[in-house]
Amino acid sequence: MKQYERFAEHMTRLLDERGISTTELARAVGFKSRNSLYRILNDQTSSDVEQSFFNDLKASGCLRLTSCEWARLEESLEISRLGVENYISHRAIRMLLSAPPPEAGMFNCFMRDGNGSVQQKPLYGVLKEMTRCARLEVTIYNCCNAGFIRTLAKELRAAANRCQVRVSHYFFAGKGEVVRNMMATQAILYEDWYNAYMMTPGSCAQETEVLLRTNTVLFSLHDAQGNESFEQMVMLDRQNIVRSMMVDHQLLRTLDDVVRSSLPQMHPVKSDFRDKVHDAKDYLRYTEQYRQLEHNCAIMSLKPDVPINYIHPDILLSPVLDGFTQSNMTEEQEMHQLISALYSIQLKRFNNFFKKKKVTHTIFSPKAMERFVRTGKQSDHFFAIRPYTPAERKAILLHLRDQAANNPYFWVYFLKNEENEMQAEITLYEGKGVMFMQADTSYDLDRGHNEALVDHPELNETFKEFFMKDMLTSHVLSYQDTMTLLDHYIQMLG
């Protein structure tokens, strides 16, 4: 059985396994001629015809499949509709919206002990031992496996609290790879000590490309006395990795030199969207950067609840004044100057979203939106703004509903069949890049908030296709149900 089967392949295999002839199946689903069924089984029909046949097949009950088997057959419909590469890419993005993160510790690590015997330990345990050092430099070639990256990120994050950590990650951005690889890095992407670079196949020497595809991790460990040691891990498959000591230290240096010589042909994953923030004035520059990014372009966004740029500055003014005062963010005179400047930028951002002649599509989480309605706190609530009052929340939602009803360039949706919280916010600024951000950020830029703006063309196009042809066609509520839900939230506020 192939991992990704098209509908015709899957149906043909099911019939063979159950010994059902095409004549029997055609009769069971009410086909007058076997030719229609033959065209389906030979992958010569449209996805609409396949969907209709799937519905008839399920209603007939002739195959007597389990719920899991029906789910896999339905999955094959999506594979046929999208194509294998697009299906894999779309599924990788969708995992951020509906699937729990991969469990840490799923990897096994194999190594030889002093007697030459092979030992097996959980990867997370091995990493805990390795990260007890003063300084750690990690170089990753490919290894874009979400479970592995999550395990590595968890232990390196803990190590970063007691030692210096630096990670350089090199991976490929070939057709069908870039989206999956970007999704796999989500657990580590937002760390300040993590830097990643994408390489387009054919843009470097063939030998370098082979090196970058080896699924290898190199560790340089420095103790408190300045002594350096080296280790290597090579990924065997989706659950197993091999660890070995590196005796030839010069080899590591040579490998690093070879890869770094290709940096001019590589694409940084994290654009320099912001610098480290040190005081309140830096937020002006940061907010202005966002204003420029949003200006007059089509926007497609996955957000848990109402983002700040959809809120009129007149509504924001009181929460900002109260919040800045309570947090002692700046001196009173300077605070009023700062807020005046922020008001001006926020008004431009607000007007851009609701007056530009480029479309804005936003998909919200019903769970997160209801939490906002009940608490007045956004999922990405700015740390120095107080929660919105019920009256302020109602004004925000009334404006959102009015725009959704009357503005042909502004569309909002809610996820349907929501299972889990959004793990990340993703926004496409068409022609400029895709922004990745943690879904529960507080925008405290000096205390852990991070984001990545990726302007890789294939990622941008794939995300747009995923958003428009997958999310909006199959995974959001209808317009009427969306408006009904907005009315429900408004009524909750009295």
CSV table of C-alpha atoms in Angstrom, one decimal:
chain,number,residue,atom,x,y,z
A,1,MET,CA,0.0,0.0,0.0
A,2,LYS,CA,1.4,3.4,-1.0
A,3,GLN,CA,1.5,6.2,1.5
A,4,TYR,CA,-0.4,8.6,-0.7
A,5,GLU,CA,-2.9,6.9,-3.0
A,6,ARG,CA,-5.1,8.7,-5.5
A,7,PHE,CA,-8.8,7.7,-5.3
A,8,ALA,CA,-8.7,5.4,-8.3
A,9,GLU,CA,-5.7,3.5,-6.9
A,10,HIS,CA,-7.3,3.2,-3.5
A,11,MET,CA,-10.6,1.9,-4.9
A,12,THR,CA,-8.9,-0.6,-7.1
A,13,ARG,CA,-6.9,-1.9,-4.2
A,14,LEU,CA,-10.0,-2.2,-2.0
A,15,LEU,CA,-11.9,-4.2,-4.6
A,16,ASP,CA,-9.0,-6.5,-5.1
A,17,GLU,CA,-8.6,-7.1,-1.3
A,18,ARG,CA,-12.3,-7.8,-0.9
A,19,GLY,CA,-12.7,-9.9,-4.1
A,20,ILE,CA,-15.5,-7.6,-5.4
A,21,SER,CA,-15.9,-7.4,-9.2
A,22,THR,CA,-16.7,-4.2,-11.1
A,23,THR,CA,-20.0,-5.7,-12.1
A,24,GLU,CA,-21.0,-6.2,-8.5
A,25,LEU,CA,-19.9,-2.8,-7.4
A,26,ALA,CA,-21.7,-1.1,-10.4
A,27,ARG,CA,-24.9,-2.8,-9.5
A,28,ALA,CA,-24.5,-2.0,-5.8
A,29,VAL,CA,-24.2,1.8,-6.4
A,30,GLY,CA,-26.8,1.9,-9.1
A,31,PHE,CA,-24.7,2.3,-12.2
A,32,LYS,CA,-26.5,1.2,-15.4
A,33,SER,CA,-23.2,0.7,-17.2
A,34,ARG,CA,-19.8,-0.5,-16.0
A,35,ASN,CA,-18.1,2.0,-18.3
A,36,SER,CA,-18.8,4.8,-15.8
A,37,LEU,CA,-17.1,2.8,-13.1
A,38,TYR,CA,-14.2,1.9,-15.3
A,39,ARG,CA,-13.5,5.6,-16.0
A,40,ILE,CA,-13.5,6.2,-12.2
A,41,LEU,CA,-11.1,3.3,-11.5
A,42,ASN,CA,-8.8,4.3,-14.4
A,43,ASP,CA,-8.6,7.9,-13.0
A,44,GLN,CA,-10.3,9.4,-16.1
A,45,THR,CA,-12.9,11.5,-14.3
A,46,SER,CA,-13.1,14.8,-12.5
A,47,SER,CA,-12.9,15.2,-8.7
A,48,ASP,CA,-16.6,16.1,-8.6
A,49,VAL,CA,-17.5,12.8,-10.2
A,50,GLU,CA,-15.3,11.0,-7.7
A,51,GLN,CA,-16.9,12.8,-4.8
A,52,SER,CA,-20.4,11.9,-6.1
A,53,PHE,CA,-19.4,8.3,-6.5
A,54,PHE,CA,-17.9,8.3,-3.0
A,55,ASN,CA,-21.2,9.5,-1.6
A,56,ASP,CA,-23.2,6.8,-3.4
A,57,LEU,CA,-20.7,4.2,-2.3
A,58,LYS,CA,-21.0,5.2,1.3
A,59,ALA,CA,-24.8,5.2,1.1
A,60,SER,CA,-24.9,1.8,-0.4
A,61,GLY,CA,-22.8,0.2,2.4
A,62,CYS,CA,-21.6,-2.5,0.0
A,63,LEU,CA,-17.9,-2.3,1.1
A,64,ARG,CA,-18.6,-2.5,4.8
A,65,LEU,CA,-15.6,-0.3,5.7
A,66,THR,CA,-14.6,0.8,9.2
A,67,SER,CA,-14.7,4.5,10.1
A,68,CYS,CA,-10.9,4.6,9.7
A,69,GLU,CA,-11.1,2.9,6.3
A,70,TRP,CA,-13.7,5.4,5.2
A,71,ALA,CA,-11.5,8.3,6.4
A,72,ARG,CA,-8.5,6.9,4.4
A,73,LEU,CA,-10.7,6.6,1.3
A,74,GLU,CA,-11.9,10.2,1.7
A,75,GLU,CA,-8.3,11.3,2.1
A,76,SER,CA,-7.6,9.7,-1.3
A,77,LEU,CA,-10.3,12.0,-2.7
A,78,GLU,CA,-8.3,15.0,-1.5
A,79,ILE,CA,-5.1,13.6,-2.9
A,80,SER,CA,-6.7,13.2,-6.3
A,81,ARG,CA,-8.2,16.7,-6.2
A,82,LEU,CA,-5.0,18.4,-5.2
A,83,GLY,CA,-2.3,16.2,-6.4
A,84,VAL,CA,0.2,14.4,-4.1
A,85,GLU,CA,2.7,17.3,-3.6
A,86,ASN,CA,0.0,19.9,-3.0
A,87,TYR,CA,-1.9,17.5,-0.6
A,88,ILE,CA,1.3,17.0,1.4
A,89,SER,CA,2.0,20.7,1.6
A,90,HIS,CA,-1.6,21.6,2.5
A,91,ARG,CA,-1.7,19.0,5.2
A,92,ALA,CA,1.5,20.3,6.7
A,93,ILE,CA,0.1,23.8,7.0
A,94,ARG,CA,-3.3,22.5,8.3
A,95,MET,CA,-1.5,20.7,11.1
A,96,LEU,CA,-0.8,24.1,12.7
A,97,LEU,CA,-4.6,24.6,12.9
A,98,SER,CA,-6.0,21.3,14.0
A,99,ALA,CA,-3.5,18.8,15.2
A,100,PRO,CA,-1.7,18.7,18.5
A,101,PRO,CA,2.1,19.1,18.3
A,102,PRO,CA,4.2,15.9,17.8
A,103,GLU,CA,5.2,14.4,21.1
A,104,ALA,CA,8.7,15.0,22.2
A,105,GLY,CA,10.8,11.9,22.9
A,106,MET,CA,9.5,9.9,20.0
A,107,PHE,CA,13.0,9.5,18.6
A,108,ASN,CA,15.5,6.7,19.6
A,109,CYS,CA,19.2,7.4,19.6
A,110,PHE,CA,21.7,4.6,18.9
A,111,MET,CA,25.4,4.7,19.9
A,112,ARG,CA,28.2,2.4,20.8
A,113,ASP,CA,29.5,2.1,24.4
A,114,GLY,CA,33.1,1.6,25.4
A,115,ASN,CA,32.8,-2.1,24.8
A,116,GLY,CA,31.6,-1.7,21.3
A,117,SER,CA,28.0,-2.7,22.1
A,118,VAL,CA,25.1,-0.8,20.6
A,119,GLN,CA,23.1,1.2,23.2
A,120,GLN,CA,19.6,2.6,22.6
A,121,LYS,CA,18.4,5.7,24.5
A,122,PRO,CA,15.6,8.2,24.1
A,123,LEU,CA,16.8,11.1,22.1
A,124,TYR,CA,15.7,13.7,24.6
A,125,GLY,CA,17.8,12.0,27.3
A,126,VAL,CA,20.9,12.0,25.1
A,127,LEU,CA,20.4,15.7,24.4
A,128,LYS,CA,20.0,16.5,28.1
A,129,GLU,CA,23.5,15.0,28.7
A,130,MET,CA,25.0,16.8,25.7
A,131,THR,CA,23.7,20.2,26.5
A,132,ARG,CA,25.5,20.4,30.0
A,133,CYS,CA,28.2,22.7,28.6
A,134,ALA,CA,29.2,26.4,28.6
A,135,ARG,CA,28.6,26.9,24.9
A,136,LEU,CA,26.9,24.9,22.2
A,137,GLU,CA,27.0,25.3,18.5
A,138,VAL,CA,24.6,23.2,16.4
A,139,THR,CA,24.7,22.8,12.6
A,140,ILE,CA,21.7,21.0,11.0
A,141,TYR,CA,21.7,19.7,7.4
A,142,ASN,CA,18.1,19.1,6.4
A,143,CYS,CA,16.5,16.9,9.2
A,144,CYS,CA,13.2,18.6,8.6
A,145,ASN,CA,11.1,16.2,10.7
A,146,ALA,CA,8.6,17.9,13.0
A,147,GLY,CA,9.1,15.4,15.9
A,148,PHE,CA,12.8,15.5,15.8
A,149,ILE,CA,12.9,19.3,15.6
A,150,ARG,CA,10.5,19.6,18.5
A,151,THR,CA,12.6,17.3,20.7
A,152,LEU,CA,15.7,19.2,19.8
A,153,ALA,CA,14.1,22.6,20.3
A,154,LYS,CA,12.8,21.6,23.8
A,155,GLU,CA,16.3,20.6,25.0
A,156,LEU,CA,18.1,23.5,23.4
A,157,ARG,CA,15.6,25.9,24.9
A,158,ALA,CA,16.3,24.5,28.3
A,159,ALA,CA,20.1,24.7,27.6
A,160,ALA,CA,19.9,28.3,26.5
A,161,ASN,CA,18.9,29.3,30.1
A,162,ARG,CA,22.3,28.1,31.3
A,163,CYS,CA,24.7,28.3,28.3
A,164,GLN,CA,25.3,30.0,25.0
A,165,VAL,CA,23.4,28.3,22.2
A,166,ARG,CA,23.6,28.9,18.4
A,167,VAL,CA,21.9,26.9,15.7
A,168,SER,CA,22.5,27.1,12.0
A,169,HIS,CA,20.0,25.1,9.9
A,170,TYR,CA,20.4,24.5,6.2
A,171,PHE,CA,17.6,22.9,4.2
A,172,PHE,CA,16.1,22.6,0.7
A,173,ALA,CA,13.4,24.7,-0.9
A,174,GLY,CA,12.7,22.6,-3.8
A,175,LYS,CA,9.3,22.0,-5.3
A,176,GLY,CA,7.1,20.4,-2.7
A,177,GLU,CA,9.8,20.6,0.0
A,178,VAL,CA,9.7,24.2,1.1
A,179,VAL,CA,6.3,24.2,2.7
A,180,ARG,CA,6.8,20.9,4.5
A,181,ASN,CA,10.2,22.0,5.7
A,182,MET,CA,8.9,25.3,7.0
A,183,MET,CA,6.1,23.7,8.9
A,184,ALA,CA,8.6,21.2,10.4
A,185,THR,CA,10.7,24.0,11.9
A,186,GLN,CA,7.8,25.7,13.7
A,187,ALA,CA,8.9,24.5,17.1
A,188,ILE,CA,12.3,26.2,16.8
A,189,LEU,CA,11.6,28.9,14.3
A,190,TYR,CA,11.0,31.8,16.7
A,191,GLU,CA,14.1,31.4,18.9
A,192,ASP,CA,16.6,34.2,18.7
A,193,TRP,CA,19.5,31.7,18.6
A,194,TYR,CA,18.1,29.9,15.6
A,195,ASN,CA,18.9,30.9,12.1
A,196,ALA,CA,17.9,29.0,9.0
A,197,TYR,CA,18.7,29.1,5.3
A,198,MET,CA,17.0,27.6,2.3
A,199,MET,CA,18.8,26.4,-0.8
A,200,THR,CA,17.1,26.0,-4.2
A,201,PRO,CA,18.2,22.8,-5.9
A,202,GLY,CA,20.7,23.6,-8.7
A,203,SER,CA,21.9,26.8,-7.1
A,204,CYS,CA,25.0,25.2,-5.6
A,205,ALA,CA,27.6,22.6,-6.5
A,206,GLN,CA,26.2,19.1,-6.7
A,207,GLU,CA,28.5,17.9,-3.9
A,208,THR,CA,27.2,20.7,-1.6
A,209,GLU,CA,23.6,19.7,-2.4
A,210,VAL,CA,24.4,16.1,-1.5
A,211,LEU,CA,25.9,17.2,1.8
A,212,LEU,CA,22.8,19.3,2.7
A,213,ARG,CA,20.6,16.3,2.1
A,214,THR,CA,22.4,14.0,4.5
A,215,ASN,CA,20.0,14.6,7.4
A,216,THR,CA,23.0,15.2,9.7
A,217,VAL,CA,23.4,17.3,12.9
A,218,LEU,CA,26.8,18.4,14.0
A,219,PHE,CA,27.4,19.5,17.6
A,220,SER,CA,30.4,21.6,18.8
A,221,LEU,CA,30.5,21.6,22.7
A,222,HIS,CA,32.6,23.9,24.7
A,223,ASP,CA,33.2,23.4,28.4
A,224,ALA,CA,33.9,26.1,31.0
A,225,GLN,CA,37.7,25.7,30.5
A,226,GLY,CA,37.4,26.3,26.8
A,227,ASN,CA,37.9,22.7,25.7
A,228,GLU,CA,36.0,21.8,22.6
A,229,SER,CA,34.5,18.4,21.5
A,230,PHE,CA,32.5,17.4,18.6
A,231,GLU,CA,29.6,15.0,18.0
A,232,GLN,CA,27.5,13.9,15.1
A,233,MET,CA,24.0,12.5,14.7
A,234,VAL,CA,22.6,11.0,11.5
A,235,MET,CA,18.9,10.5,11.0
A,236,LEU,CA,18.1,6.9,9.9
A,237,ASP,CA,14.3,7.3,9.5
A,238,ARG,CA,11.3,9.0,11.2
A,239,GLN,CA,12.0,7.5,14.6
A,240,ASN,CA,15.7,6.7,14.8
A,241,ILE,CA,19.0,8.5,14.8
A,242,VAL,CA,22.6,7.4,15.3
A,243,ARG,CA,25.1,9.3,17.5
A,244,SER,CA,28.9,9.2,17.1
A,245,MET,CA,31.9,11.1,18.4
A,246,MET,CA,33.8,13.0,15.8
A,247,VAL,CA,37.5,12.5,16.0
A,248,ASP,CA,38.5,14.6,13.0
A,249,HIS,CA,37.7,18.1,14.1
A,250,GLN,CA,39.2,19.6,11.0
A,251,LEU,CA,36.6,17.7,8.9
A,252,LEU,CA,33.8,19.6,10.7
A,253,ARG,CA,35.5,23.0,10.0
A,254,THR,CA,35.9,22.0,6.3
A,255,LEU,CA,32.2,21.0,6.0
A,256,ASP,CA,31.2,24.3,7.6
A,257,ASP,CA,33.4,26.3,5.3
A,258,VAL,CA,32.0,24.5,2.2
A,259,VAL,CA,28.4,25.2,3.2
A,260,ARG,CA,29.1,28.8,4.3
A,261,SER,CA,30.7,29.5,0.9
A,262,SER,CA,27.3,28.9,-0.6
A,263,LEU,CA,25.5,31.4,1.7
A,264,PRO,CA,25.2,34.0,-1.1
A,265,GLN,CA,23.0,31.5,-3.1
A,266,MET,CA,20.9,30.7,0.0
A,267,HIS,CA,17.7,32.3,1.1
A,268,PRO,CA,17.4,33.4,4.8
A,269,VAL,CA,14.3,32.0,6.4
A,270,LYS,CA,13.9,34.8,8.8
A,271,SER,CA,13.9,38.2,7.3
A,272,ASP,CA,15.3,41.1,9.3
A,273,PHE,CA,11.8,42.4,10.1
A,274,ARG,CA,12.7,43.8,13.5
A,275,ASP,CA,15.7,44.4,15.7
A,276,LYS,CA,15.9,43.9,19.4
A,277,VAL,CA,13.6,46.4,21.2
A,278,HIS,CA,15.0,48.3,24.2
A,279,ASP,CA,12.4,51.0,24.9
A,280,ALA,CA,8.9,52.2,24.1
A,281,LYS,CA,10.1,54.3,21.2
A,282,ASP,CA,11.2,51.2,19.4
A,283,TYR,CA,7.5,50.1,19.2
A,284,LEU,CA,6.9,53.1,16.9
A,285,ARG,CA,9.4,51.8,14.4
A,286,TYR,CA,8.1,48.2,14.8
A,287,THR,CA,4.5,49.3,14.3
A,288,GLU,CA,5.5,51.5,11.3
A,289,GLN,CA,7.2,48.4,9.7
A,290,TYR,CA,3.9,46.6,10.0
A,291,ARG,CA,2.0,49.5,8.4
A,292,GLN,CA,4.4,49.4,5.4
A,293,LEU,CA,4.1,45.7,5.1
A,294,GLU,CA,0.3,45.8,5.1
A,295,HIS,CA,-0.1,48.8,2.8
A,296,ASN,CA,-2.2,48.3,-0.3
A,297,CYS,CA,-1.7,44.6,-0.8
A,298,ALA,CA,-4.0,41.6,-0.8
A,299,ILE,CA,-3.9,39.8,2.6
A,300,MET,CA,-4.8,36.2,3.6
A,301,SER,CA,-4.6,35.5,7.2
A,302,LEU,CA,-5.2,32.8,9.8
A,303,LYS,CA,-5.7,34.5,13.2
A,304,PRO,CA,-7.2,33.2,16.4
A,305,ASP,CA,-9.3,36.3,17.0
A,306,VAL,CA,-9.5,40.1,16.2
A,307,PRO,CA,-6.0,41.5,15.5
A,308,ILE,CA,-5.1,45.0,16.7
A,309,ASN,CA,-5.0,46.4,13.2
A,310,TYR,CA,-8.8,45.8,12.8
A,311,ILE,CA,-9.5,48.1,15.9
A,312,HIS,CA,-10.1,51.8,15.4
A,313,PRO,CA,-7.6,53.9,17.4
A,314,ASP,CA,-10.4,55.7,19.2
A,315,ILE,CA,-11.3,52.4,20.8
A,316,LEU,CA,-7.7,51.6,21.5
A,317,LEU,CA,-6.9,54.9,23.1
A,318,SER,CA,-8.3,54.2,26.5
A,319,PRO,CA,-6.9,50.6,26.9
A,320,VAL,CA,-3.5,51.9,25.8
A,321,LEU,CA,-3.5,54.9,28.1
A,322,ASP,CA,-4.5,52.7,31.1
A,323,GLY,CA,-2.1,49.9,30.2
A,324,PHE,CA,0.9,52.1,29.6
A,325,THR,CA,0.2,53.9,32.9
A,326,GLN,CA,-0.1,50.6,34.8
A,327,SER,CA,3.0,49.1,33.3
A,328,ASN,CA,5.1,52.2,33.8
A,329,MET,CA,6.3,51.8,30.3
A,330,THR,CA,7.5,55.4,30.0
A,331,GLU,CA,7.4,58.8,31.6
A,332,GLU,CA,4.0,60.6,31.5
A,333,GLN,CA,5.0,63.4,29.1
A,334,GLU,CA,6.8,61.1,26.8
A,335,MET,CA,3.9,58.6,27.0
A,336,HIS,CA,1.5,61.1,25.6
A,337,GLN,CA,3.9,61.9,22.7
A,338,LEU,CA,4.3,58.2,22.1
A,339,ILE,CA,0.6,57.5,22.1
A,340,SER,CA,-0.1,60.4,19.8
A,341,ALA,CA,2.4,58.9,17.3
A,342,LEU,CA,1.0,55.4,17.7
A,343,TYR,CA,-2.5,56.8,17.2
A,344,SER,CA,-1.4,58.2,13.8
A,345,ILE,CA,0.2,55.0,12.6
A,346,GLN,CA,-2.8,52.9,13.9
A,347,LEU,CA,-5.3,55.1,12.0
A,348,LYS,CA,-3.3,54.6,8.8
A,349,ARG,CA,-3.3,50.9,9.4
A,350,PHE,CA,-7.0,50.8,10.1
A,351,ASN,CA,-7.9,52.9,7.1
A,352,ASN,CA,-5.7,50.7,4.9
A,353,PHE,CA,-7.6,47.5,5.8
A,354,PHE,CA,-11.0,49.0,5.3
A,355,LYS,CA,-10.5,51.4,2.4
A,356,LYS,CA,-7.9,49.7,0.2
A,357,LYS,CA,-9.2,48.1,-3.0
A,358,LYS,CA,-7.2,44.9,-2.4
A,359,VAL,CA,-9.0,42.0,-0.8
A,360,THR,CA,-8.5,40.9,2.9
A,361,HIS,CA,-9.5,37.4,3.9
A,362,THR,CA,-9.2,36.4,7.6
A,363,ILE,CA,-10.0,33.0,9.1
A,364,PHE,CA,-10.7,33.1,12.9
A,365,SER,CA,-10.9,30.4,15.6
A,366,PRO,CA,-14.4,30.2,17.2
A,367,LYS,CA,-12.8,29.1,20.5
A,368,ALA,CA,-10.4,32.0,20.6
A,369,MET,CA,-13.0,34.5,19.5
A,370,GLU,CA,-15.4,33.4,22.2
A,371,ARG,CA,-12.5,33.7,24.7
A,372,PHE,CA,-11.9,37.3,23.5
A,373,VAL,CA,-15.6,38.0,23.9
A,374,ARG,CA,-15.6,36.7,27.5
A,375,THR,CA,-12.3,38.2,28.7
A,376,GLY,CA,-11.5,41.1,26.5
A,377,LYS,CA,-8.0,39.7,25.9
A,378,GLN,CA,-6.8,38.7,22.4
A,379,SER,CA,-4.7,35.6,21.9
A,380,ASP,CA,-1.9,38.0,20.9
A,381,HIS,CA,-2.9,40.7,23.4
A,382,PHE,CA,-0.2,43.4,23.6
A,383,PHE,CA,1.4,43.1,27.1
A,384,ALA,CA,1.1,46.8,27.9
A,385,ILE,CA,-2.6,47.2,27.0
A,386,ARG,CA,-5.4,46.5,29.5
A,387,PRO,CA,-8.2,44.1,28.5
A,388,TYR,CA,-11.1,45.7,26.5
A,389,THR,CA,-14.3,46.4,28.4
A,390,PRO,CA,-17.6,44.8,27.3
A,391,ALA,CA,-18.6,48.0,25.6
A,392,GLU,CA,-15.3,48.2,23.7
A,393,ARG,CA,-15.5,44.5,22.7
A,394,LYS,CA,-19.0,45.1,21.3
A,395,ALA,CA,-17.9,48.1,19.3
A,396,ILE,CA,-15.0,46.1,17.8
A,397,LEU,CA,-17.3,43.2,16.8
A,398,LEU,CA,-20.1,45.5,15.5
A,399,HIS,CA,-17.5,47.1,13.2
A,400,LEU,CA,-16.2,43.7,12.1
A,401,ARG,CA,-19.7,42.5,11.3
A,402,ASP,CA,-20.5,45.7,9.4
A,403,GLN,CA,-17.4,45.3,7.2
A,404,ALA,CA,-18.0,41.6,6.7
A,405,ALA,CA,-21.6,42.4,5.5
A,406,ASN,CA,-20.9,45.5,3.4
A,407,ASN,CA,-17.3,45.8,2.3
A,408,PRO,CA,-16.7,43.7,-0.9
A,409,TYR,CA,-12.9,43.7,-0.2
A,410,PHE,CA,-13.1,42.5,3.4
A,411,TRP,CA,-14.1,38.9,4.3
A,412,VAL,CA,-14.1,37.0,7.6
A,413,TYR,CA,-14.6,33.3,8.2
A,414,PHE,CA,-14.6,30.9,11.1
A,415,LEU,CA,-13.1,27.4,11.2
A,416,LYS,CA,-15.5,24.6,11.2
A,417,ASN,CA,-15.0,21.2,13.0
A,418,GLU,CA,-12.3,22.9,15.1
A,419,GLU,CA,-10.5,20.4,17.3
A,420,ASN,CA,-7.5,22.2,18.8
A,421,GLU,CA,-6.2,25.7,19.3
A,422,MET,CA,-4.3,27.4,16.5
A,423,GLN,CA,-0.6,26.8,17.1
A,424,ALA,CA,0.5,29.7,14.9
A,425,GLU,CA,-0.7,32.8,13.1
A,426,ILE,CA,0.1,32.8,9.4
A,427,THR,CA,-0.5,35.8,7.1
A,428,LEU,CA,0.3,36.2,3.4
A,429,TYR,CA,1.1,39.7,2.3
A,430,GLU,CA,0.8,39.1,-1.4
A,431,GLY,CA,4.0,40.1,-3.2
A,432,LYS,CA,5.8,40.6,0.0
A,433,GLY,CA,6.0,37.4,2.0
A,434,VAL,CA,4.4,35.0,4.5
A,435,MET,CA,4.6,36.0,8.2
A,436,PHE,CA,4.8,33.2,10.8
A,437,MET,CA,4.1,34.1,14.4
A,438,GLN,CA,3.3,32.2,17.6
A,439,ALA,CA,-0.5,32.3,18.2
A,440,ASP,CA,-0.2,33.2,21.9
A,441,THR,CA,2.4,36.0,21.7
A,442,SER,CA,2.1,39.1,23.9
A,443,TYR,CA,4.3,41.2,21.6
A,444,ASP,CA,6.8,41.7,24.4
A,445,LEU,CA,9.6,42.0,21.8
A,446,ASP,CA,12.4,42.0,24.4
A,447,ARG,CA,11.1,38.9,26.2
A,448,GLY,CA,10.7,36.1,23.8
A,449,HIS,CA,8.4,37.3,21.1
A,450,ASN,CA,9.7,36.4,17.6
A,451,GLU,CA,8.3,36.1,14.1
A,452,ALA,CA,9.6,35.1,10.7
A,453,LEU,CA,8.7,36.9,7.4
A,454,VAL,CA,9.5,34.5,4.5
A,455,ASP,CA,9.4,35.8,1.0
A,456,HIS,CA,10.2,32.6,-0.9
A,457,PRO,CA,8.0,32.6,-4.1
A,458,GLU,CA,7.0,28.9,-3.9
A,459,LEU,CA,5.9,29.2,-0.3
A,460,ASN,CA,3.9,32.3,-1.0
A,461,GLU,CA,2.1,30.7,-4.0
A,462,THR,CA,1.5,27.4,-2.1
A,463,PHE,CA,0.1,29.2,0.9
A,464,LYS,CA,-2.2,31.3,-1.3
A,465,GLU,CA,-3.5,28.2,-3.1
A,466,PHE,CA,-3.9,26.4,0.2
A,467,PHE,CA,-5.9,29.3,1.7
A,468,MET,CA,-8.1,30.0,-1.3
A,469,LYS,CA,-8.7,26.4,-2.7
A,470,ASP,CA,-8.5,24.4,0.5
A,471,MET,CA,-9.3,26.4,3.6
A,472,LEU,CA,-12.0,28.6,2.0
A,473,THR,CA,-13.7,25.7,0.1
A,474,SER,CA,-13.7,23.0,2.8
A,475,HIS,CA,-12.7,24.2,6.2
A,476,VAL,CA,-14.7,27.3,7.1
A,477,LEU,CA,-18.3,28.0,7.9
A,478,SER,CA,-20.6,29.4,5.3
A,479,TYR,CA,-21.1,33.2,5.0
A,480,GLN,CA,-24.5,32.9,6.7
A,481,ASP,CA,-23.2,30.8,9.6
A,482,THR,CA,-20.3,33.2,10.0
A,483,MET,CA,-22.7,36.2,10.3
A,484,THR,CA,-24.9,34.2,12.7
A,485,LEU,CA,-21.9,33.4,14.9
A,486,LEU,CA,-20.8,37.1,14.9
A,487,ASP,CA,-24.3,38.1,15.9
A,488,HIS,CA,-24.1,35.5,18.8
A,489,TYR,CA,-20.9,37.0,20.1
A,490,ILE,CA,-22.4,40.5,19.9
A,491,GLN,CA,-25.5,39.4,21.8
A,492,MET,CA,-23.2,37.9,24.5
A,493,LEU,CA,-22.0,41.4,25.3
A,494,GLY,CA,-25.5,42.7,25.9
